[in-house]
Amino acid sequence: MEFTAQTIADFLQGKVEGNPDAKVSDVSKIEEGRPGTLCFLANPKYEKYLYTTEATIVIVNNDQKLAEPVKATLVRVPNAYESFASLLELYNSFQPQRKGIEQPSSVASSVQMGEDVYIGAFSYISENVKLGNNVKIYPQCYVGDNVVIGDNTTIFAGARIYHNCKIGANCTIHSGVVIGADGFGFAPQSAENNYKKIPQIGNVVIEDYVEIGSNSTIDRATMGSTYIRKGVKLDNLIHIAHNVEVGENTVMAAQAGIAGSTKIGRDCMFGGQVGIAPHVTIANGVKLGARSGVNNSLKKENEVLIGAPVQPFTDFMKCSAIFRRLPDMKRDLDLLKKKLEDK
Amino acid sequence: MEFTAQTIADFLQGKVEGNPDAKVSDVSKIEEGRPGTLCFLANPKYEKYLYTTEATIVIVNNDQKLAEPVKATLVRVPNAYESFASLLELYNSFQPQRKGIEQPSSVASSVQMGEDVYIGAFSYISENVKLGNNVKIYPQCYVGDNVVIGDNTTIFAGARIYHNCKIGANCTIHSGVVIGADGFGFAPQSAENNYKKIPQIGNVVIEDYVEIGSNSTIDRATMGSTYIRKGVKLDNLIHIAHNVEVGENTVMAAQAGIAGSTKIGRDCMFGGQVGIAPHVTIANGVKLGARSGVNNSLKKENEVLIGAPVQPFTDFMKCSAIFRRLPDMKRDLDLLKKKLEDK
Amino acid sequence: MEFTAQTIADFLQGKVEGNPDAKVSDVSKIEEGRPGTLCFLANPKYEKYLYTTEATIVIVNNDQKLAEPVKATLVRVPNAYESFASLLELYNSFQPQRKGIEQPSSVASSVQMGEDVYIGAFSYISENVKLGNNVKIYPQCYVGDNVVIGDNTTIFAGARIYHNCKIGANCTIHSGVVIGADGFGFAPQSAENNYKKIPQIGNVVIEDYVEIGSNSTIDRATMGSTYIRKGVKLDNLIHIAHNVEVGENTVMAAQAGIAGSTKIGRDCMFGGQVGIAPHVTIANGVKLGARSGVNNSLKKENEVLIGAPVQPFTDFMKCSAIFRRLPDMKRDLDLLKKKLEDK
């Protein structure tokens, strides 16, 4: 598909500066712009590339000043970043949409489904599953008995959803995600030092507008539900244990792990590889730096913490800086001791 | 399915206190009890909920005193927790059991299988595989050539078992687990700074009563076997490298990683995100706190350690507490230095 | 298959010492040698096993002295380790090679493929995919639209490759790997504290001779490409975020995580569970110990670092040793303070 500068300007309600017939068929970053591509300039740090880019069209802010001649055709808009993002969405929406039930697939006769559902080949939809309108289930997915999936939710290839779990509307579940496997519950039997499995008969409830990254795992509750609230975004390879609750709009970067029965507030942000102990509570709006380790409840909202155990960010930076000078401190201390003993 | 208080009491050899015809069709936690559900009270901390719960039936210990009137029907038993757990198991055993070979699936003609085997659609069972009695292989699993799987073992949807691996009886392997992929072995070829793959021709041997959580990976040995001994329980997203041995009844929480050729004793317990170096030995009964990092062998049995590198638990707590006061210590030390220099 | 000592010696251009008709059908480690197996001795630490091993044939260096009588037949070669490795490769090459298109599989009519391609049952090859000669795609893989896979590359069971990604020649992708899922990009919308997804329209480019371990995830770029350069080896459960570049011949151990837009040089080596912040640059040849956490660019080539934040290896060892003596230091310091105040 090709678009002219004029078409783009019309769509964005912007103004062409240069050749209105300039054509693009792809997008690029301004610093890597190639002929035939469209890019944008929003961050002043990147202005220098405006004068050298090979991109054919650049979207810029209305007030962008030009310090040098520009080879590209410009499209001026009130907010270049937002305009570009809406073009990306448009571009994405042009991708072919999958529809229909591909064969072979296994769809139980008791499955109920809305309109415009896609079920890819080799997917397995078990008894009494309910699929909303426009649900897209890519190939090789497994959906267990009684699972409910809301409207407009997409499940990418090879995700697995165990029985009785519920997934809301407008969610995106990436490849390899496992939802609703048994929580890790074993009762020690002291006689033989071995363990008896505690049946995990709860489920996982995922609310609307949730996105879950590749190969993340969310375990079913022992009883009741593990909750992933509305608007939560989880990156790849994240572990959410049984009976955890993750509050609305909380965001976690890759490889974070949340142990059992912990309750995370809303609007939290966790960096990569964060670990949180079982049975603790994290207040709303808490931000944890990458690799933080939390072993107690954090009750103060909106704190910014890091470290293991966590402390306020600037304190941690100070302590870490001194940690690196511990050999000096030790030597100083030993010298002082000696001095005082010599007296 | 509905059960009356009398039926439950009869099954548990307990005694009804209240309405023997009270009916339940689900279970709940006492603090979240809803009408029509069954719950239990074992931990005295939760006694207050006994007087407020909406649950219809509560299982309590024989010696439970009642400080206030109770609305629910009680079933008294010697050990409320154990009785409830056995009911959960019963409940679980009522779940429909899958049997038979679903189509389409791919089962090589050389496969041998016992009685009551289930093979879900889209599963692939390669040449010379042996499946014991009552083995359940959910949809979309891959079982490589010559794999042996013991009686009563369940493999959930989308697990992969490479060729020549052995899995014992009464094991549970969750979705997305990969058993027997190549160990990470490469020989540096200094001329070009690149690496030559060392063929990994061993296998993985998993003994009886092992459970492995979703998306965990257990690599095959270079030669010989990677061993997961009897009764081991592994949580989700765990990595076990080639030639590792994990001893009997050892338990690891999610996202732990064990590097190559390391030998873990029996009855160990590792918290989440623990990491252990290659070629070390961990004694029996060692307990490692979450996020511990071990780079040397731990030879003393039953130690309780944490940190990276690890130290005894209480030492670590002390050191961590002082770490947070390092800026104070540094200031004190600098003051003392100045004082002494001034003299 | 059985081989005689003479056949092996001929293949390796070595010399038999003992029974040229001794037969082996498997390999073993010298310390675990069983009758009918072949092993090797290269490391002098293992010489003692030469005199006790039950293995039938042992490959030894030409200059290996014998301190005691040896029961096994020896094959003498210039370099026992290299000879053994080449036998392992030979052994591996005797494994049955899979060929042809198994049914049922889903291969779009627009797919182009070279010679000797294998596509396992239940694999799904989407529109316009190009597969080179000798590509092996095991069962239950998903290959999205427009994906290109080079000659001799093997994709093991249940790997997923999203649309538009490119994989080079001679690569090995293990089970459960997800390549090209959406990068983790969300724009905060401050009004409601929720997030708007930023479309991820780039791809992943994996060059030749790359190996990727089980259940690792490599996200597609927002725009442009996430690059895994020639000869990179990634272990299991590794996360590579969007727009990352991993340089040639860089090696990472399991559970490492690289955040978005970070650029890793060539010939780097990262231990397990390493974490690297977004938007940083790591110089060529940097070696990071297990569990290192990097939050800033590392500009000096070939440094050996560890810790979080990282520091030179020996410094870290010193600082860690003193960390464990912090309670002593604190007590000494408090004593000194008191002494000086008392004066």
PDB file of C-alpha atoms in Angstrom, chain C residues 29-198:
ATOM      1  CA  LYS C  29      31.658 -40.499  30.929  1.00  0.00           C
ATOM      2  CA  ILE C  30      34.841 -42.247  32.078  1.00  0.00           C
ATOM      3  CA  GLU C  31      33.733 -42.105  35.717  1.00  0.00           C
ATOM      4  CA  GLU C  32      30.435 -43.770  34.825  1.00  0.00           C
ATOM      5  CA  GLY C  33      31.734 -46.104  32.101  1.00  0.00           C
ATOM      6  CA  ARG C  34      29.651 -49.223  31.451  1.00  0.00           C
ATOM      7  CA  PRO C  35      30.575 -52.262  29.347  1.00  0.00           C
ATOM      8  CA  GLY C  36      29.772 -51.665  25.695  1.00  0.00           C
ATOM      9  CA  THR C  37      30.440 -47.932  25.902  1.00  0.00           C
ATOM     10  CA  LEU C  38      33.114 -45.604  24.605  1.00  0.00           C
ATOM     11  CA  CYS C  39      34.562 -42.763  26.680  1.00  0.00           C
ATOM     12  CA  PHE C  40      37.565 -40.463  26.622  1.00  0.00           C
ATOM     13  CA  LEU C  41      40.266 -39.202  28.972  1.00  0.00           C
ATOM     14  CA  ALA C  42      41.613 -35.685  28.441  1.00  0.00           C
ATOM     15  CA  ASN C  43      41.706 -34.039  31.876  1.00  0.00           C
ATOM     16  CA  PRO C  44      44.525 -35.457  34.071  1.00  0.00           C
ATOM     17  CA  LYS C  45      42.210 -35.093  37.110  1.00  0.00           C
ATOM     18  CA  TYR C  46      40.237 -38.035  35.757  1.00  0.00           C
ATOM     19  CA  GLU C  47      43.226 -40.337  35.092  1.00  0.00           C
ATOM     20  CA  LYS C  48      42.393 -42.519  38.119  1.00  0.00           C
ATOM     21  CA  TYR C  49      39.191 -43.638  36.420  1.00  0.00           C
ATOM     22  CA  LEU C  50      41.202 -44.993  33.492  1.00  0.00           C
ATOM     23  CA  TYR C  51      42.287 -47.903  35.692  1.00  0.00           C
ATOM     24  CA  THR C  52      38.827 -48.692  37.071  1.00  0.00           C
ATOM     25  CA  THR C  53      36.372 -47.812  34.319  1.00  0.00           C
ATOM     26  CA  GLU C  54      34.051 -50.505  33.022  1.00  0.00           C
ATOM     27  CA  ALA C  55      33.908 -48.817  29.621  1.00  0.00           C
ATOM     28  CA  THR C  56      35.035 -51.048  26.760  1.00  0.00           C
ATOM     29  CA  ILE C  57      36.991 -48.438  24.783  1.00  0.00           C
ATOM     30  CA  VAL C  58      38.716 -45.269  25.983  1.00  0.00           C
ATOM     31  CA  ILE C  59      40.111 -42.587  23.676  1.00  0.00           C
ATOM     32  CA  VAL C  60      43.316 -41.143  25.142  1.00  0.00           C
ATOM     33  CA  ASN C  61      45.992 -38.689  24.102  1.00  0.00           C
ATOM     34  CA  ASN C  62      49.012 -40.112  22.311  1.00  0.00           C
ATOM     35  CA  ASP C  63      51.263 -39.168  25.213  1.00  0.00           C
ATOM     36  CA  GLN C  64      49.047 -40.639  27.967  1.00  0.00           C
ATOM     37  CA  LYS C  65      51.289 -42.631  30.354  1.00  0.00           C
ATOM     38  CA  LEU C  66      49.834 -45.702  32.060  1.00  0.00           C
ATOM     39  CA  ALA C  67      50.621 -45.958  35.775  1.00  0.00           C
ATOM     40  CA  GLU C  68      48.653 -49.182  36.179  1.00  0.00           C
ATOM     41  CA  PRO C  69      47.201 -51.904  33.961  1.00  0.00           C
ATOM     42  CA  VAL C  70      44.127 -50.896  31.972  1.00  0.00           C
ATOM     43  CA  LYS C  71      41.288 -53.288  31.204  1.00  0.00           C
ATOM     44  CA  ALA C  72      39.724 -51.202  28.436  1.00  0.00           C
ATOM     45  CA  THR C  73      40.933 -51.104  24.867  1.00  0.00           C
ATOM     46  CA  LEU C  74      42.583 -47.752  24.166  1.00  0.00           C
ATOM     47  CA  VAL C  75      42.487 -45.683  21.022  1.00  0.00           C
ATOM     48  CA  ARG C  76      45.362 -43.226  20.974  1.00  0.00           C
ATOM     49  CA  VAL C  77      44.944 -39.918  19.095  1.00  0.00           C
ATOM     50  CA  PRO C  78      46.658 -36.524  19.122  1.00  0.00           C
ATOM     51  CA  ASN C  79      43.768 -34.778  20.949  1.00  0.00           C
ATOM     52  CA  ALA C  80      41.373 -37.055  22.818  1.00  0.00           C
ATOM     53  CA  TYR C  81      38.791 -34.346  23.562  1.00  0.00           C
ATOM     54  CA  GLU C  82      38.514 -33.163  19.971  1.00  0.00           C
ATOM     55  CA  SER C  83      38.385 -36.705  18.664  1.00  0.00           C
ATOM     56  CA  PHE C  84      35.614 -37.588  21.064  1.00  0.00           C
ATOM     57  CA  ALA C  85      33.665 -34.451  20.125  1.00  0.00           C
ATOM     58  CA  SER C  86      33.899 -35.347  16.456  1.00  0.00           C
ATOM     59  CA  LEU C  87      32.619 -38.846  17.281  1.00  0.00           C
ATOM     60  CA  LEU C  88      29.681 -37.300  19.144  1.00  0.00           C
ATOM     61  CA  GLU C  89      28.879 -35.282  16.068  1.00  0.00           C
ATOM     62  CA  LEU C  90      29.124 -38.377  13.934  1.00  0.00           C
ATOM     63  CA  TYR C  91      26.859 -40.215  16.367  1.00  0.00           C
ATOM     64  CA  ASN C  92      24.403 -37.349  16.236  1.00  0.00           C
ATOM     65  CA  SER C  93      24.453 -37.330  12.447  1.00  0.00           C
ATOM     66  CA  PHE C  94      23.337 -40.974  12.502  1.00  0.00           C
ATOM     67  CA  GLN C  95      20.101 -39.979  14.227  1.00  0.00           C
ATOM     68  CA  PRO C  96      17.234 -40.404  11.801  1.00  0.00           C
ATOM     69  CA  GLN C  97      16.714 -37.210   9.801  1.00  0.00           C
ATOM     70  CA  ARG C  98      13.145 -36.065   9.407  1.00  0.00           C
ATOM     71  CA  LYS C  99      11.924 -35.170   5.932  1.00  0.00           C
ATOM     72  CA  GLY C 100       8.712 -34.395   4.131  1.00  0.00           C
ATOM     73  CA  ILE C 101       5.472 -32.710   5.024  1.00  0.00           C
ATOM     74  CA  GLU C 102       3.548 -34.605   7.679  1.00  0.00           C
ATOM     75  CA  GLN C 103      -0.248 -34.500   7.754  1.00  0.00           C
ATOM     76  CA  PRO C 104      -2.260 -32.871   9.110  1.00  0.00           C
ATOM     77  CA  SER C 105      -0.301 -29.657   8.870  1.00  0.00           C
ATOM     78  CA  SER C 106      -1.345 -26.273   7.528  1.00  0.00           C
ATOM     79  CA  VAL C 107       0.891 -24.894   4.809  1.00  0.00           C
ATOM     80  CA  ALA C 108      -0.429 -21.888   2.884  1.00  0.00           C
ATOM     81  CA  SER C 109      -0.362 -22.260  -0.867  1.00  0.00           C
ATOM     82  CA  SER C 110       1.876 -19.187  -1.153  1.00  0.00           C
ATOM     83  CA  VAL C 111       4.652 -20.793   0.913  1.00  0.00           C
ATOM     84  CA  GLN C 112       7.956 -21.262  -0.941  1.00  0.00           C
ATOM     85  CA  MET C 113      10.301 -23.964   0.180  1.00  0.00           C
ATOM     86  CA  GLY C 114      13.670 -25.413  -0.781  1.00  0.00           C
ATOM     87  CA  GLU C 115      14.726 -29.045  -0.908  1.00  0.00           C
ATOM     88  CA  ASP C 116      14.586 -31.612   1.882  1.00  0.00           C
ATOM     89  CA  VAL C 117      12.329 -29.510   4.060  1.00  0.00           C
ATOM     90  CA  TYR C 118      10.597 -31.193   7.009  1.00  0.00           C
ATOM     91  CA  ILE C 119       7.312 -29.870   8.348  1.00  0.00           C
ATOM     92  CA  GLY C 120       5.935 -31.826  11.289  1.00  0.00           C
ATOM     93  CA  ALA C 121       2.271 -32.551  11.893  1.00  0.00           C
ATOM     94  CA  PHE C 122       0.142 -29.771  13.401  1.00  0.00           C
ATOM     95  CA  SER C 123       2.578 -27.080  12.301  1.00  0.00           C
ATOM     96  CA  TYR C 124       1.085 -23.953  10.764  1.00  0.00           C
ATOM     97  CA  ILE C 125       2.965 -22.160   8.020  1.00  0.00           C
ATOM     98  CA  SER C 126       1.249 -18.905   7.061  1.00  0.00           C
ATOM     99  CA  GLU C 127       1.105 -16.940   3.815  1.00  0.00           C
ATOM    100  CA  ASN C 128       4.253 -16.035   1.861  1.00  0.00           C
ATOM    101  CA  VAL C 129       6.645 -17.825   4.176  1.00  0.00           C
ATOM    102  CA  LYS C 130       9.992 -18.760   2.593  1.00  0.00           C
ATOM    103  CA  LEU C 131      11.815 -21.845   3.861  1.00  0.00           C
ATOM    104  CA  GLY C 132      15.378 -22.587   2.666  1.00  0.00           C
ATOM    105  CA  ASN C 133      16.864 -25.967   1.840  1.00  0.00           C
ATOM    106  CA  ASN C 134      16.932 -28.550   4.582  1.00  0.00           C
ATOM    107  CA  VAL C 135      14.847 -26.482   6.991  1.00  0.00           C
ATOM    108  CA  LYS C 136      13.380 -28.744   9.699  1.00  0.00           C
ATOM    109  CA  ILE C 137      10.209 -27.545  11.382  1.00  0.00           C
ATOM    110  CA  TYR C 138       9.105 -29.957  14.091  1.00  0.00           C
ATOM    111  CA  PRO C 139       5.454 -30.557  14.993  1.00  0.00           C
ATOM    112  CA  GLN C 140       3.181 -27.856  16.407  1.00  0.00           C
ATOM    113  CA  CYS C 141       5.234 -24.844  15.324  1.00  0.00           C
ATOM    114  CA  TYR C 142       3.630 -21.578  14.258  1.00  0.00           C
ATOM    115  CA  VAL C 143       5.254 -19.528  11.487  1.00  0.00           C
ATOM    116  CA  GLY C 144       3.492 -16.226  10.748  1.00  0.00           C
ATOM    117  CA  ASP C 145       2.984 -14.430   7.436  1.00  0.00           C
ATOM    118  CA  ASN C 146       6.061 -13.445   5.419  1.00  0.00           C
ATOM    119  CA  VAL C 147       8.571 -15.136   7.725  1.00  0.00           C
ATOM    120  CA  VAL C 148      11.854 -16.130   6.062  1.00  0.00           C
ATOM    121  CA  ILE C 149      13.928 -19.047   7.391  1.00  0.00           C
ATOM    122  CA  GLY C 150      17.395 -19.796   5.981  1.00  0.00           C
ATOM    123  CA  ASP C 151      18.996 -23.090   4.928  1.00  0.00           C
ATOM    124  CA  ASN C 152      19.658 -25.853   7.466  1.00  0.00           C
ATOM    125  CA  THR C 153      17.798 -24.165  10.291  1.00  0.00           C
ATOM    126  CA  THR C 154      15.920 -26.377  12.756  1.00  0.00           C
ATOM    127  CA  ILE C 155      12.863 -25.204  14.681  1.00  0.00           C
ATOM    128  CA  PHE C 156      11.887 -27.608  17.449  1.00  0.00           C
ATOM    129  CA  ALA C 157       8.359 -28.526  18.492  1.00  0.00           C
ATOM    130  CA  GLY C 158       6.044 -25.746  19.535  1.00  0.00           C
ATOM    131  CA  ALA C 159       8.213 -22.720  18.753  1.00  0.00           C
ATOM    132  CA  ARG C 160       6.283 -19.626  17.531  1.00  0.00           C
ATOM    133  CA  ILE C 161       7.499 -17.063  15.048  1.00  0.00           C
ATOM    134  CA  TYR C 162       5.241 -14.061  14.493  1.00  0.00           C
ATOM    135  CA  HIS C 163       4.768 -12.412  11.078  1.00  0.00           C
ATOM    136  CA  ASN C 164       7.538 -10.673   9.142  1.00  0.00           C
ATOM    137  CA  CYS C 165      10.451 -12.027  11.221  1.00  0.00           C
ATOM    138  CA  LYS C 166      13.608 -13.299   9.560  1.00  0.00           C
ATOM    139  CA  ILE C 167      15.736 -16.219  10.718  1.00  0.00           C
ATOM    140  CA  GLY C 168      19.105 -16.955   9.148  1.00  0.00           C
ATOM    141  CA  ALA C 169      20.777 -20.153   8.066  1.00  0.00           C
ATOM    142  CA  ASN C 170      22.129 -22.887  10.346  1.00  0.00           C
ATOM    143  CA  CYS C 171      20.133 -21.709  13.352  1.00  0.00           C
ATOM    144  CA  THR C 172      18.579 -23.870  16.067  1.00  0.00           C
ATOM    145  CA  ILE C 173      15.421 -22.656  17.791  1.00  0.00           C
ATOM    146  CA  HIS C 174      14.264 -24.810  20.700  1.00  0.00           C
ATOM    147  CA  SER C 175      10.780 -25.688  21.876  1.00  0.00           C
ATOM    148  CA  GLY C 176       8.571 -22.983  23.269  1.00  0.00           C
ATOM    149  CA  VAL C 177      10.653 -20.080  21.972  1.00  0.00           C
ATOM    150  CA  VAL C 178       8.534 -17.069  20.960  1.00  0.00           C
ATOM    151  CA  ILE C 179      10.044 -14.769  18.341  1.00  0.00           C
ATOM    152  CA  GLY C 180       8.404 -11.529  17.345  1.00  0.00           C
ATOM    153  CA  ALA C 181       5.633 -11.046  19.889  1.00  0.00           C
ATOM    154  CA  ASP C 182       4.755  -7.413  20.504  1.00  0.00           C
ATOM    155  CA  GLY C 183       7.300  -5.330  22.358  1.00  0.00           C
ATOM    156  CA  PHE C 184       6.110  -3.977  25.699  1.00  0.00           C
ATOM    157  CA  GLY C 185       5.113  -0.479  24.631  1.00  0.00           C
ATOM    158  CA  PHE C 186       2.280   1.441  26.235  1.00  0.00           C
ATOM    159  CA  ALA C 187       1.704   5.176  26.417  1.00  0.00           C
ATOM    160  CA  PRO C 188       0.316   6.346  29.767  1.00  0.00           C
ATOM    161  CA  GLN C 189      -2.918   8.271  29.439  1.00  0.00           C
ATOM    162  CA  SER C 190      -2.810  10.303  32.567  1.00  0.00           C
ATOM    163  CA  ALA C 191      -6.514  11.092  32.745  1.00  0.00           C
ATOM    164  CA  GLU C 192      -7.552   7.598  33.748  1.00  0.00           C
ATOM    165  CA  ASN C 193      -4.196   6.137  34.779  1.00  0.00           C
ATOM    166  CA  ASN C 194      -4.544   3.588  32.049  1.00  0.00           C
ATOM    167  CA  TYR C 195      -2.393   2.787  29.053  1.00  0.00           C
ATOM    168  CA  LYS C 196      -2.745   2.883  25.310  1.00  0.00           C
ATOM    169  CA  LYS C 197      -0.910   0.219  23.362  1.00  0.00           C
ATOM    170  CA  ILE C 198       1.735   1.517  20.982  1.00  0.00           C
TER     171      ILE C 198
END
